[in-house]
CSV table of C-alpha atoms and ligand atoms in Angstrom, one decimal:
chain,number,residue,atom,x,y,z
A,26,MET,CA,-7.2,4.5,-11.7
A,27,ARG,CA,-5.5,1.4,-10.1
A,28,ARG,CA,-7.6,0.2,-7.1
A,29,SER,CA,-6.0,-1.7,-4.4
A,30,LEU,CA,-7.1,-5.3,-4.0
A,31,ARG,CA,-7.6,-4.7,-0.3
A,32,SER,CA,-10.0,-1.9,-0.8
A,33,GLN,CA,-11.8,-3.7,-3.5
A,34,LEU,CA,-12.4,-6.8,-1.4
A,35,LEU,CA,-13.3,-4.6,1.6
A,36,ALA,CA,-15.8,-2.7,-0.5
A,37,TRP,CA,-17.4,-6.0,-1.7
A,38,VAL,CA,-17.8,-7.0,1.9
A,39,LEU,CA,-18.7,-3.7,3.6
A,40,VAL,CA,-21.1,-2.2,1.1
A,41,PRO,CA,-23.5,-5.3,1.0
A,42,LEU,CA,-23.2,-5.5,4.8
A,43,LEU,CA,-24.3,-1.8,5.2
A,44,LEU,CA,-27.1,-2.3,2.7
A,45,LEU,CA,-28.2,-5.3,4.7
A,46,ALA,CA,-28.0,-3.3,7.9
A,47,ALA,CA,-30.2,-0.6,6.3
A,48,LEU,CA,-32.7,-3.1,5.0
A,49,ASN,CA,-32.8,-4.9,8.2
A,50,GLY,CA,-33.3,-1.6,10.1
A,51,THR,CA,-36.3,-0.8,7.8
A,52,ALA,CA,-37.8,-4.3,8.0
A,53,SER,CA,-37.5,-4.5,11.8
A,54,TRP,CA,-39.1,-1.0,12.0
A,55,ILE,CA,-42.1,-2.2,10.0
A,56,SER,CA,-42.6,-5.4,12.0
A,57,ALA,CA,-42.2,-3.4,15.3
A,58,ARG,CA,-44.8,-0.9,14.1
A,59,ASP,CA,-47.2,-3.7,13.1
A,60,ALA,CA,-46.7,-5.3,16.5
A,61,ALA,CA,-47.3,-2.0,18.4
A,62,ASP,CA,-50.4,-1.3,16.4
A,63,LEU,CA,-51.7,-4.7,17.1
A,64,VAL,CA,-51.2,-4.3,20.8
A,65,THR,CA,-52.9,-0.8,20.7
A,66,ASP,CA,-55.9,-2.3,18.7
A,67,ARG,CA,-56.3,-5.1,21.2
A,68,MET,CA,-56.4,-2.6,24.1
A,69,LEU,CA,-58.8,-0.3,22.3
A,70,ALA,CA,-61.0,-3.3,21.3
A,71,ALA,CA,-61.1,-4.5,24.9
A,72,SER,CA,-62.0,-1.0,26.1
A,73,ALA,CA,-64.6,-0.5,23.4
A,74,ARG,CA,-66.2,-3.8,24.2
A,75,SER,CA,-66.5,-3.1,27.9
A,76,ILE,CA,-68.1,0.2,27.1
A,77,ALA,CA,-70.6,-1.2,24.6
A,78,GLU,CA,-71.5,-4.0,27.0
A,79,GLN,CA,-72.8,-1.3,29.5
A,80,ALA,CA,-75.4,-0.1,27.0
A,81,ILE,CA,-78.9,-0.9,28.0
A,82,VAL,CA,-82.3,-0.3,26.5
A,83,GLU,CA,-84.9,1.4,28.6
A,84,GLU,CA,-88.3,2.3,27.1
A,85,ASP,CA,-87.1,2.9,23.5
A,86,LEU,CA,-84.0,4.8,24.8
A,87,ILE,CA,-80.5,3.5,24.9
A,88,ALA,CA,-78.5,4.4,28.0
A,89,VAL,CA,-74.7,4.1,28.2
A,90,VAL,CA,-72.6,4.4,31.4
A,91,VAL,CA,-68.9,4.5,30.6
A,92,PRO,CA,-67.1,2.5,33.3
A,93,PRO,CA,-63.9,4.3,34.5
A,94,ALA,CA,-62.0,1.0,34.3
A,95,ALA,CA,-62.5,1.0,30.5
A,96,LEU,CA,-60.5,4.1,30.1
A,97,GLU,CA,-57.9,3.6,32.9
A,98,MET,CA,-56.2,0.9,31.1
A,99,PHE,CA,-54.6,3.6,28.8
A,100,ASP,CA,-53.0,5.3,31.8
A,101,THR,CA,-49.6,3.7,31.2
A,102,GLY,CA,-47.6,6.6,32.4
A,103,SER,CA,-46.9,7.9,28.8
A,104,GLY,CA,-49.3,10.8,29.2
A,105,ASP,CA,-51.8,9.5,26.6
A,106,PHE,CA,-55.2,11.2,26.0
A,107,VAL,CA,-58.2,8.9,25.4
A,108,TYR,CA,-61.4,10.1,23.6
A,109,TYR,CA,-64.6,8.3,22.9
A,110,ALA,CA,-68.0,8.7,21.3
A,111,VAL,CA,-70.9,6.2,21.6
A,112,THR,CA,-73.6,6.6,19.0
A,113,ASP,CA,-76.8,4.7,18.3
A,114,GLY,CA,-77.7,2.9,15.0
A,115,ALA,CA,-79.1,6.2,13.7
A,116,GLY,CA,-75.8,8.1,14.5
A,117,ARG,CA,-77.2,10.0,17.5
A,118,LEU,CA,-74.5,10.7,20.1
A,119,LEU,CA,-75.2,8.8,23.4
A,120,ALA,CA,-72.0,9.6,25.2
A,121,GLY,CA,-68.6,11.2,24.7
A,122,THR,CA,-67.4,13.8,22.2
A,123,ALA,CA,-69.3,14.5,19.1
A,124,ASP,CA,-66.5,15.8,16.9
A,125,LEU,CA,-64.3,12.6,17.1
A,126,PRO,CA,-63.2,11.9,13.5
A,127,ARG,CA,-65.2,9.3,11.6
A,128,TRP,CA,-64.1,7.3,8.6
A,129,ALA,CA,-65.7,5.3,6.0
A,130,ARG,CA,-66.0,1.7,7.0
A,131,ASP,CA,-67.8,-1.4,6.0
A,132,ARG,CA,-70.5,-1.9,8.6
A,133,THR,CA,-72.0,-5.0,7.0
A,134,SER,CA,-69.0,-7.2,7.9
A,135,GLY,CA,-69.6,-6.6,11.5
A,136,GLN,CA,-65.8,-6.4,11.9
A,137,PRO,CA,-64.2,-3.7,14.0
A,138,SER,CA,-62.0,-1.2,12.1
A,139,SER,CA,-59.2,1.1,13.1
A,140,THR,CA,-57.5,4.1,11.5
A,141,GLU,CA,-55.2,7.0,12.3
A,142,ALA,CA,-56.3,10.7,12.2
A,143,VAL,CA,-55.4,14.0,13.7
A,144,TYR,CA,-57.7,15.4,16.4
A,145,ARG,CA,-57.2,18.6,18.3
A,146,ASP,CA,-53.7,18.8,16.8
A,147,ARG,CA,-52.8,15.3,18.2
A,148,PRO,CA,-52.3,12.2,16.0
A,149,LEU,CA,-54.8,9.5,17.2
A,150,HIS,CA,-55.1,5.9,16.7
A,151,LEU,CA,-58.9,5.3,16.3
A,152,PHE,CA,-60.9,2.2,16.8
A,153,ALA,CA,-64.6,1.6,16.0
A,154,LEU,CA,-66.8,-1.3,17.2
A,155,ASP,CA,-70.5,-2.0,16.4
A,156,HIS,CA,-72.2,-3.8,19.1
A,157,PRO,CA,-75.8,-5.1,19.0
A,158,ILE,CA,-78.0,-4.7,22.1
A,159,ALA,CA,-81.2,-6.5,22.7
A,160,GLY,CA,-83.9,-5.2,24.9
A,161,PRO,CA,-87.5,-6.0,25.5
A,162,GLY,CA,-89.1,-5.5,22.2
A,163,LEU,CA,-86.2,-3.8,20.6
A,164,GLU,CA,-83.3,-4.8,18.4
A,165,ALA,CA,-80.7,-2.0,18.3
A,166,SER,CA,-77.0,-1.5,18.2
A,167,VAL,CA,-74.4,1.0,19.4
A,168,THR,CA,-71.1,2.1,17.8
A,169,VAL,CA,-68.3,2.8,20.1
A,170,VAL,CA,-65.4,4.9,18.6
A,171,LEU,CA,-62.4,5.1,20.8
A,172,GLY,CA,-59.2,7.0,20.1
A,173,THR,CA,-55.9,7.3,22.0
A,174,THR,CA,-52.8,9.5,21.4
A,175,LEU,CA,-49.7,7.7,20.3
A,176,ASN,CA,-47.2,8.2,23.1
A,177,SER,CA,-47.5,4.7,24.5
A,178,ARG,CA,-47.7,3.1,21.1
A,179,ASP,CA,-44.5,5.0,20.0
A,180,ALA,CA,-42.6,4.0,23.1
A,181,LEU,CA,-43.5,0.3,22.5
A,182,LEU,CA,-42.6,0.6,18.8
A,183,ARG,CA,-39.2,2.1,19.8
A,184,HIS,CA,-38.5,-0.6,22.4
A,185,LEU,CA,-39.5,-3.4,20.0
A,186,TRP,CA,-37.4,-1.9,17.2
A,187,ALA,CA,-34.3,-1.3,19.4
A,188,VAL,CA,-34.3,-4.9,20.6
A,189,GLY,CA,-34.9,-6.5,17.2
A,190,PHE,CA,-32.6,-4.2,15.2
A,191,GLY,CA,-29.9,-4.3,18.0
A,192,GLN,CA,-29.7,-8.0,17.9
A,193,GLN,CA,-29.4,-8.2,14.1
A,194,LEU,CA,-26.9,-5.3,14.0
A,195,ALA,CA,-24.7,-7.1,16.5
A,196,LEU,CA,-24.8,-10.1,14.2
A,197,ILE,CA,-23.9,-8.1,11.1
A,198,VAL,CA,-21.2,-6.3,12.9
A,199,THR,CA,-19.6,-9.5,14.2
A,200,ALA,CA,-19.8,-11.0,10.7
A,201,GLY,CA,-18.2,-7.9,9.3
A,202,LEU,CA,-15.4,-8.0,11.7
A,203,PHE,CA,-14.6,-11.6,11.0
A,204,MET,CA,-14.7,-10.9,7.3
A,205,ILE,CA,-12.3,-8.1,7.6
A,206,LEU,CA,-10.0,-10.2,9.8
A,207,GLY,CA,-10.2,-13.0,7.3
A,208,LEU,CA,-9.4,-10.6,4.5
A,209,ARG,CA,-6.3,-9.4,6.4
A,210,MET,CA,-5.2,-12.9,7.1
A,211,GLY,CA,-5.8,-14.0,3.5
A,212,LEU,CA,-4.0,-11.1,2.0
A,213,ALA,CA,-1.1,-11.3,4.4
A,214,PRO,CA,1.0,-13.8,2.4
A,215,LEU,CA,0.5,-11.8,-0.7
A,216,LEU,CA,1.7,-8.5,1.1
A,217,ARG,CA,4.6,-10.5,2.5
A,218,LEU,CA,5.5,-11.6,-1.0
A,219,ARG,CA,5.3,-8.0,-2.2
A,220,ASP,CA,7.6,-6.8,0.7
A,221,ALA,CA,10.1,-9.7,0.0
A,222,VAL,CA,10.2,-8.7,-3.7
A,223,MET,CA,10.7,-5.0,-2.8
A,224,ALA,CA,13.3,-5.7,-0.2
A,225,ARG,CA,15.5,-7.6,-2.7
A,226,PRO,CA,18.6,-5.9,-4.0
A,227,GLY,CA,18.1,-4.7,-7.6
A,228,SER,CA,20.7,-7.2,-8.8
A,229,SER,CA,19.2,-10.2,-7.1
A,230,LEU,CA,17.8,-12.9,-9.5
A,231,GLU,CA,17.5,-15.5,-6.8
A,232,PRO,CA,14.1,-17.5,-7.0
A,233,LEU,CA,11.3,-16.3,-4.7
A,234,GLU,CA,10.0,-18.5,-2.0
A,235,ALA,CA,6.8,-20.2,-3.2
A,236,GLY,CA,5.9,-22.0,0.0
A,237,ALA,CA,4.6,-19.1,1.9
A,238,VAL,CA,1.8,-18.1,-0.4
A,239,GLN,CA,-1.7,-19.7,-1.0
A,240,ALA,CA,-2.3,-22.3,-3.7
A,241,GLU,CA,-3.9,-19.8,-6.0
A,242,LEU,CA,-0.8,-17.6,-6.0
A,243,GLN,CA,1.8,-20.4,-6.3
A,244,PRO,CA,1.6,-20.6,-10.1
A,245,LEU,CA,2.4,-16.9,-10.3
A,246,VAL,CA,5.4,-17.3,-8.1
A,247,VAL,CA,6.5,-20.4,-10.0
A,248,ALA,CA,6.2,-18.5,-13.3
A,249,LEU,CA,8.1,-15.6,-11.9
A,250,ASN,CA,10.8,-17.9,-10.8
A,251,GLN,CA,11.0,-19.5,-14.2
A,252,GLN,CA,11.3,-16.0,-15.7
A,253,LEU,CA,14.0,-15.1,-13.2
A,254,ASP,CA,15.9,-18.2,-14.1
A,255,ARG,CA,15.7,-17.4,-17.8
A,256,VAL,CA,17.0,-13.9,-17.3
A,257,GLN,CA,19.8,-15.2,-15.1
A,258,LYS,CA,20.9,-17.6,-17.8
A,259,GLN,CA,20.7,-14.9,-20.5
A,260,LEU,CA,22.8,-12.5,-18.3
A,261,ALA,CA,25.3,-15.2,-17.7
A,262,ALA,CA,25.6,-15.8,-21.5
A,263,GLN,CA,26.0,-12.1,-22.1
A,264,HIS,CA,28.7,-11.9,-19.5
A,265,ARG,CA,30.5,-14.8,-21.0
A,266,PHE,CA,30.3,-13.1,-24.4
A,267,VAL,CA,31.7,-9.8,-23.2
A,268,THR,CA,34.5,-11.5,-21.2
A,269,ASN,CA,35.5,-13.7,-24.1
A,270,ALA,CA,35.3,-10.7,-26.5
A,271,ALA,CA,37.5,-8.6,-24.3
A,272,HIS,CA,40.0,-11.5,-23.9
A,273,GLN,CA,40.1,-12.1,-27.5
A,274,LEU,CA,40.9,-8.4,-28.2
A,275,ARG,CA,43.7,-8.3,-25.7
A,276,THR,CA,46.2,-10.7,-27.4
A,277,PRO,CA,46.2,-9.2,-30.9
A,278,LEU,CA,46.3,-5.7,-29.4
A,279,ALA,CA,49.3,-6.4,-27.3
A,280,LEU,CA,51.0,-7.9,-30.4
A,281,LEU,CA,50.2,-4.8,-32.5
A,282,ASN,CA,51.6,-2.6,-29.8
A,283,VAL,CA,54.9,-4.5,-29.7
A,284,GLN,CA,55.2,-4.6,-33.5
A,285,ALA,CA,54.6,-0.8,-33.7
A,286,THR,CA,57.2,-0.1,-31.0
A,287,TYR,CA,59.6,-2.4,-32.8
A,288,ALA,CA,58.9,-0.7,-36.2
A,289,ARG,CA,59.3,2.8,-34.8
A,290,ARG,CA,62.7,1.8,-33.5
A,291,THR,CA,63.9,0.1,-36.7
A,292,LEU,CA,62.4,2.2,-39.5
A,293,GLY,CA,63.5,5.7,-40.5
A,294,SER,CA,61.3,8.4,-41.9
A,295,ALA,CA,59.4,11.0,-39.7
A,296,GLU,CA,56.1,10.2,-41.6
A,297,GLN,CA,56.5,6.6,-40.9
A,298,ASP,CA,57.2,7.4,-37.3
A,299,ALA,CA,54.1,9.6,-36.9
A,300,ALA,CA,51.9,7.0,-38.4
A,301,LEU,CA,53.3,4.3,-36.3
A,302,ALA,CA,53.0,6.5,-33.2
A,303,ALA,CA,49.3,6.9,-34.0
A,304,ILE,CA,48.8,3.2,-34.3
A,305,GLN,CA,50.6,2.8,-31.0
A,306,SER,CA,48.4,5.2,-29.2
A,307,GLY,CA,45.3,3.6,-30.9
A,308,THR,CA,46.2,0.2,-29.7
A,309,GLN,CA,46.9,1.5,-26.2
A,310,GLN,CA,43.5,3.0,-26.0
A,311,LEU,CA,41.9,-0.2,-27.3
A,312,SER,CA,43.9,-2.2,-24.8
A,313,ARG,CA,42.7,0.0,-22.0
A,314,LEU,CA,39.1,-0.3,-23.2
A,315,SER,CA,39.2,-4.1,-23.4
A,316,GLY,CA,40.8,-4.2,-20.0
A,317,GLN,CA,38.1,-2.0,-18.5
A,318,LEU,CA,35.4,-3.9,-20.3
A,319,LEU,CA,36.8,-7.1,-18.8
A,320,THR,CA,36.9,-5.6,-15.3
A,321,LEU,CA,33.4,-4.3,-15.5
A,322,ALA,CA,32.0,-7.6,-16.8
A,323,ARG,CA,33.7,-9.3,-13.8
A,324,ALA,CA,32.2,-6.7,-11.4
A,325,GLU,CA,28.7,-7.3,-12.6
A,326,PRO,CA,26.5,-9.5,-10.4
A,327,GLY,CA,26.3,-13.1,-11.5
A,328,SER,CA,29.7,-13.0,-13.4
A,329,ARG,CA,31.9,-14.3,-10.5
A,330,ARG,CA,31.1,-16.6,-7.7
A,331,PRO,CA,30.1,-14.2,-4.9
A,332,ARG,CA,33.0,-13.9,-2.3
A,333,ALA,CA,33.0,-12.8,1.2
A,334,ASP,CA,36.7,-12.5,1.9
A,335,ARG,CA,37.7,-10.5,5.0
A,336,VAL,CA,39.5,-7.6,3.3
A,337,ASP,CA,41.8,-5.2,5.2
A,338,LEU,CA,41.3,-2.0,3.3
A,339,GLY,CA,44.5,-0.5,4.6
A,340,ALA,CA,46.6,-3.3,3.4
A,341,LEU,CA,44.8,-3.3,0.1
A,342,ALA,CA,45.4,0.5,-0.3
A,343,HIS,CA,49.1,0.0,0.4
A,344,ARG,CA,49.5,-2.6,-2.3
A,345,VAL,CA,47.6,-0.3,-4.8
A,346,LEU,CA,49.6,2.7,-4.0
A,347,ASP,CA,52.8,0.8,-4.4
A,348,ASP,CA,51.8,-0.1,-7.9
A,349,PHE,CA,51.1,3.6,-8.7
A,350,ALA,CA,54.2,5.0,-6.9
A,351,GLU,CA,56.3,5.1,-10.0
A,352,ALA,CA,53.6,6.8,-12.1
A,353,ALA,CA,52.9,9.4,-9.4
A,354,LEU,CA,56.6,10.2,-9.1
A,355,ALA,CA,56.9,10.5,-12.9
A,356,LYS,CA,54.0,13.0,-13.0
A,357,GLY,CA,55.2,14.9,-9.9
A,358,ILE,CA,52.1,14.1,-7.9
A,359,ASP,CA,52.3,13.6,-4.1
A,360,LEU,CA,50.4,10.4,-3.5
A,361,GLY,CA,49.7,9.6,0.1
A,362,LEU,CA,47.7,7.3,2.4
A,363,GLU,CA,45.8,8.1,5.6
A,364,GLU,CA,44.9,4.8,7.2
A,365,GLN,CA,43.0,3.8,10.4
A,366,GLU,CA,44.1,0.4,11.5
A,367,GLY,CA,41.7,-2.5,11.4
A,368,THR,CA,39.3,-1.1,8.7
A,369,THR,CA,38.0,-4.3,7.3
A,370,VAL,CA,35.0,-5.2,5.0
A,371,ARG,CA,33.7,-8.5,3.5
A,372,GLY,CA,33.7,-8.8,-0.2
A,373,ASP,CA,35.7,-9.8,-3.3
A,374,ALA,CA,39.3,-8.8,-2.6
A,375,THR,CA,40.2,-8.8,-6.3
A,376,MET,CA,37.3,-6.5,-7.2
A,377,LEU,CA,37.9,-4.2,-4.3
A,378,GLY,CA,41.4,-3.9,-5.6
A,379,GLU,CA,40.0,-2.9,-9.0
A,380,LEU,CA,37.8,-0.3,-7.3
A,381,LEU,CA,40.8,1.3,-5.7
A,382,VAL,CA,42.9,1.1,-8.8
A,383,ASN,CA,40.4,3.0,-10.8
A,384,LEU,CA,39.9,5.8,-8.2
A,385,VAL,CA,43.7,6.3,-7.9
A,386,ASP,CA,44.1,6.0,-11.7
A,387,ASN,CA,41.5,8.8,-12.2
A,388,ALA,CA,43.1,11.1,-9.6
A,389,LEU,CA,46.6,10.7,-11.1
A,390,ARG,CA,45.2,11.0,-14.6
A,391,TYR,CA,43.2,14.1,-14.2
A,392,CYS,CA,45.4,16.1,-11.7
A,393,PRO,CA,48.2,18.2,-13.1
A,394,SER,CA,51.7,17.9,-11.9
A,395,GLY,CA,52.3,19.3,-8.4
A,396,SER,CA,48.9,18.1,-7.1
A,397,SER,CA,48.5,15.9,-4.1
A,398,VAL,CA,46.3,12.8,-4.0
A,399,THR,CA,45.3,11.2,-0.7
A,400,VAL,CA,43.7,7.8,-0.2
A,401,ARG,CA,41.8,7.8,3.2
A,402,VAL,CA,40.8,4.5,4.8
A,403,GLN,CA,38.8,4.8,8.1
A,404,ARG,CA,35.9,3.5,10.1
A,405,ALA,CA,32.7,5.7,10.1
A,406,GLY,CA,30.2,4.3,12.5
A,407,ASP,CA,29.1,0.9,11.2
A,408,ASP,CA,30.7,1.6,7.8
A,409,ALA,CA,34.2,1.4,6.4
A,410,LEU,CA,35.1,4.5,4.3
A,411,VAL,CA,37.4,4.6,1.4
A,412,ALA,CA,37.9,8.0,0.0
A,413,VAL,CA,40.3,9.1,-2.8
A,414,GLN,CA,40.6,12.9,-2.8
A,415,ASP,CA,42.7,15.2,-4.9
A,416,ASP,CA,43.3,19.0,-5.3
A,417,GLY,CA,43.0,18.8,-9.1
A,418,PRO,CA,40.5,20.5,-11.4
A,419,GLY,CA,37.5,18.8,-9.8
A,420,LEU,CA,34.0,18.4,-11.4
A,421,PRO,CA,30.9,20.7,-11.4
A,422,PRO,CA,28.0,19.3,-9.2
A,423,SER,CA,26.0,18.5,-12.3
A,424,GLU,CA,28.5,15.8,-13.2
A,425,TRP,CA,28.8,14.2,-9.8
A,426,GLU,CA,26.2,11.5,-10.6
A,427,ARG,CA,26.6,11.2,-14.4
A,428,VAL,CA,30.3,10.3,-14.2
A,429,PHE,CA,29.3,6.9,-12.8
A,430,GLU,CA,27.4,6.1,-15.9
A,431,ARG,CA,29.0,3.7,-18.4
A,432,PHE,CA,31.1,5.2,-21.2
A,433,TYR,CA,30.3,8.7,-19.8
A,434,ARG,CA,33.2,11.2,-19.7
A,435,ALA,CA,32.8,14.7,-18.5
A,436,PRO,CA,33.0,17.2,-21.4
A,437,ASP,CA,36.4,18.6,-22.2
A,438,THR,CA,38.2,15.8,-20.3
A,439,PRO,CA,41.7,16.1,-21.8
A,440,MET,CA,43.1,12.6,-21.3
A,441,GLU,CA,42.2,9.5,-23.1
A,442,GLY,CA,39.9,7.0,-21.3
A,443,SER,CA,37.1,4.7,-21.8
A,444,GLY,CA,34.6,6.2,-19.4
A,445,LEU,CA,34.2,2.9,-17.6
A,446,GLY,CA,36.4,3.4,-14.4
A,447,LEU,CA,33.7,4.9,-12.1
A,448,ALA,CA,31.0,2.5,-13.4
A,449,ILE,CA,33.4,-0.3,-12.2
A,450,VAL,CA,33.7,1.4,-8.9
A,451,GLN,CA,30.0,1.6,-8.5
A,452,GLU,CA,29.4,-2.0,-9.5
A,453,VAL,CA,32.0,-3.2,-7.0
A,454,ALA,CA,30.7,-1.0,-4.2
A,455,THR,CA,27.1,-2.2,-4.8
A,456,ALA,CA,28.1,-5.8,-4.9
A,457,ALA,CA,29.8,-5.4,-1.5
A,458,GLY,CA,26.6,-3.9,-0.1
A,459,GLY,CA,27.9,-0.3,-0.2
A,460,ARG,CA,27.4,3.0,-2.0
A,461,VAL,CA,29.5,5.6,-3.6
A,462,LEU,CA,29.4,9.4,-4.3
A,463,ALA,CA,31.5,12.0,-5.7
A,464,ARG,CA,31.7,15.6,-4.4
A,465,ALA,CA,33.9,18.6,-4.3
A,466,MET,CA,36.8,19.1,-1.9
A,467,ASP,CA,36.8,22.2,0.2
A,468,GLY,CA,39.8,23.8,-1.5
A,469,GLY,CA,38.8,22.5,-5.1
A,470,GLY,CA,39.5,19.1,-6.4
A,471,LEU,CA,37.4,16.0,-6.2
A,472,VAL,CA,36.7,13.3,-3.6
A,473,VAL,CA,35.1,10.1,-4.4
A,474,GLU,CA,33.9,8.3,-1.3
A,475,VAL,CA,32.9,4.6,-1.0
A,476,ARG,CA,31.1,3.4,2.1
A,477,LEU,CA,31.0,-0.3,2.7
A,478,PRO,CA,29.5,-2.2,5.7
A,479,ALA,CA,32.4,-2.8,8.0
A,480,ALA,CA,33.2,-6.4,9.0
L,501,ATP,N1,39.7,12.9,-10.0
L,501,ATP,C1,39.0,13.4,-11.0
L,501,ATP,N2,39.1,14.8,-11.3
L,501,ATP,C2,38.4,15.3,-12.3
L,501,ATP,N3,37.6,14.6,-13.1
L,501,ATP,C3,37.4,13.3,-12.8
L,501,ATP,C4,38.2,12.6,-11.8
L,501,ATP,N4,37.8,11.3,-11.9
L,501,ATP,C5,36.9,11.1,-12.9
L,501,ATP,N5,36.7,12.3,-13.5
L,501,ATP,C6,35.8,12.5,-14.6
L,501,ATP,O1,34.9,11.5,-14.6
L,501,ATP,C7,34.8,10.9,-15.9
L,501,ATP,C8,34.6,9.4,-15.8
L,501,ATP,O2,35.6,8.7,-15.1
L,501,ATP,P1,35.8,7.2,-15.4
L,501,ATP,O3,36.9,6.7,-14.5
L,501,ATP,O4,34.5,6.5,-15.3
L,501,ATP,O5,36.2,7.2,-16.9
L,501,ATP,P2,37.5,7.6,-17.6
L,501,ATP,O6,38.6,7.8,-16.6
L,501,ATP,O7,37.3,8.6,-18.5
L,501,ATP,O8,37.8,6.2,-18.4
L,501,ATP,P3,38.5,4.9,-17.8
L,501,ATP,O9,37.5,3.8,-18.0
L,501,ATP,O10,39.7,4.6,-18.6
L,501,ATP,O11,38.8,5.1,-16.3
L,501,ATP,C9,36.2,11.2,-16.5
L,501,ATP,O12,36.1,11.1,-17.9
L,501,ATP,C10,36.5,12.5,-15.9
L,501,ATP,O13,35.9,13.5,-16.8
L,502,MG,MG1,39.0,6.5,-15.0
């Protein structure tokens, strides 16, 4: 699968950022929990100490009075429950609840210890403190175990986490946004280059502009331009070859034709005449082919210097129809012109003439005697329209596109031809920035329409 550069870069930025955000969320949760636990432990320690310090020894007995202030400090508005148990060194309960959970702890260190446990279906944070008491003639100690439910601790944890994580998330999101912005800005010249290449007409071999892209991409554009230059040179060489070849063919073919005509007139027998007639028709076909090849080569991009003459299509059609008047008369075809004044385009006048010549030639060639052929020249919105329509045999829809291919002739076409006429029409139309299509006329027959940008 081809992945887009944009999504690939974006993935490389966004995935690590999201991982970082998740990691950061976990880390700040752990540190917030540690801080909240520490605060709870401190409160429990202070409370336990103030209880333990109330223990007094009276005649071998230890008495404990739990001061209310020691428990009130847990009344933070979170609805927490506080439980306590005060025991003597032998484990006898002196005050509080007897069933408060105990846990194994190292009493020798003298350090307070804390744990979490479930008591009366509530999770508790428990804290234990051993406190020595000295009385007259007695060395004893009490153990205070104090437990609180976790509402207040959890609220503190959530608050600490939200603040820490929120700040870091804001940082990550800002960094992400800037990265995406940078990515867009960085990729913009590349995308502009792509658009510029895609917007070029298919025949364009002009070099691409290298200045707009970043330094890393410049070698690519330069290499592309070198390649385009090579292709252009090759194409020009090929054009020169076809043009020269067609030129070279013309003269001997014309000579052959003249000689065959002369021989037919001066020599006698019917066999000789038939052979010479065949030679004559062959040379005429070859002449037509070389002529069409030459025109096609000239119509191709890069073969002639581009021209932007202002061409009056009506006047052009008049000239072409004048040239065909005699042939139309001879074949008994009614050749007419419908012209809208001032239909002008910009382009190569000679090649536009060739376009019209080929369309009229086809209509006269493929329509039987008695047909009518009309050349229409008119404005159509921003376009100039040239259409050559006839009421001849027409073509089936399957042929409407194929007839524009080089050397293609519709099956069973009766007349001779090289199959290059409509290819020439298409080349000329494309070079002038237009397009061409063939379709059926309503009452049978064919119309070929050329739309060019009006000037
Ligand atoms: N007016 C038309 N009516 C019917 N068929 C047509 C018409 N114009 C063109 N065609 C068909 O389209 C084919 C291609 O036309 P195109 O002008 O490209 O070649 P051609 O006329 O055969 O050869 P040439 O290069 O000598 O013009 C023709 O062979 C013919 O079958
Ligand atoms: Mg033709």
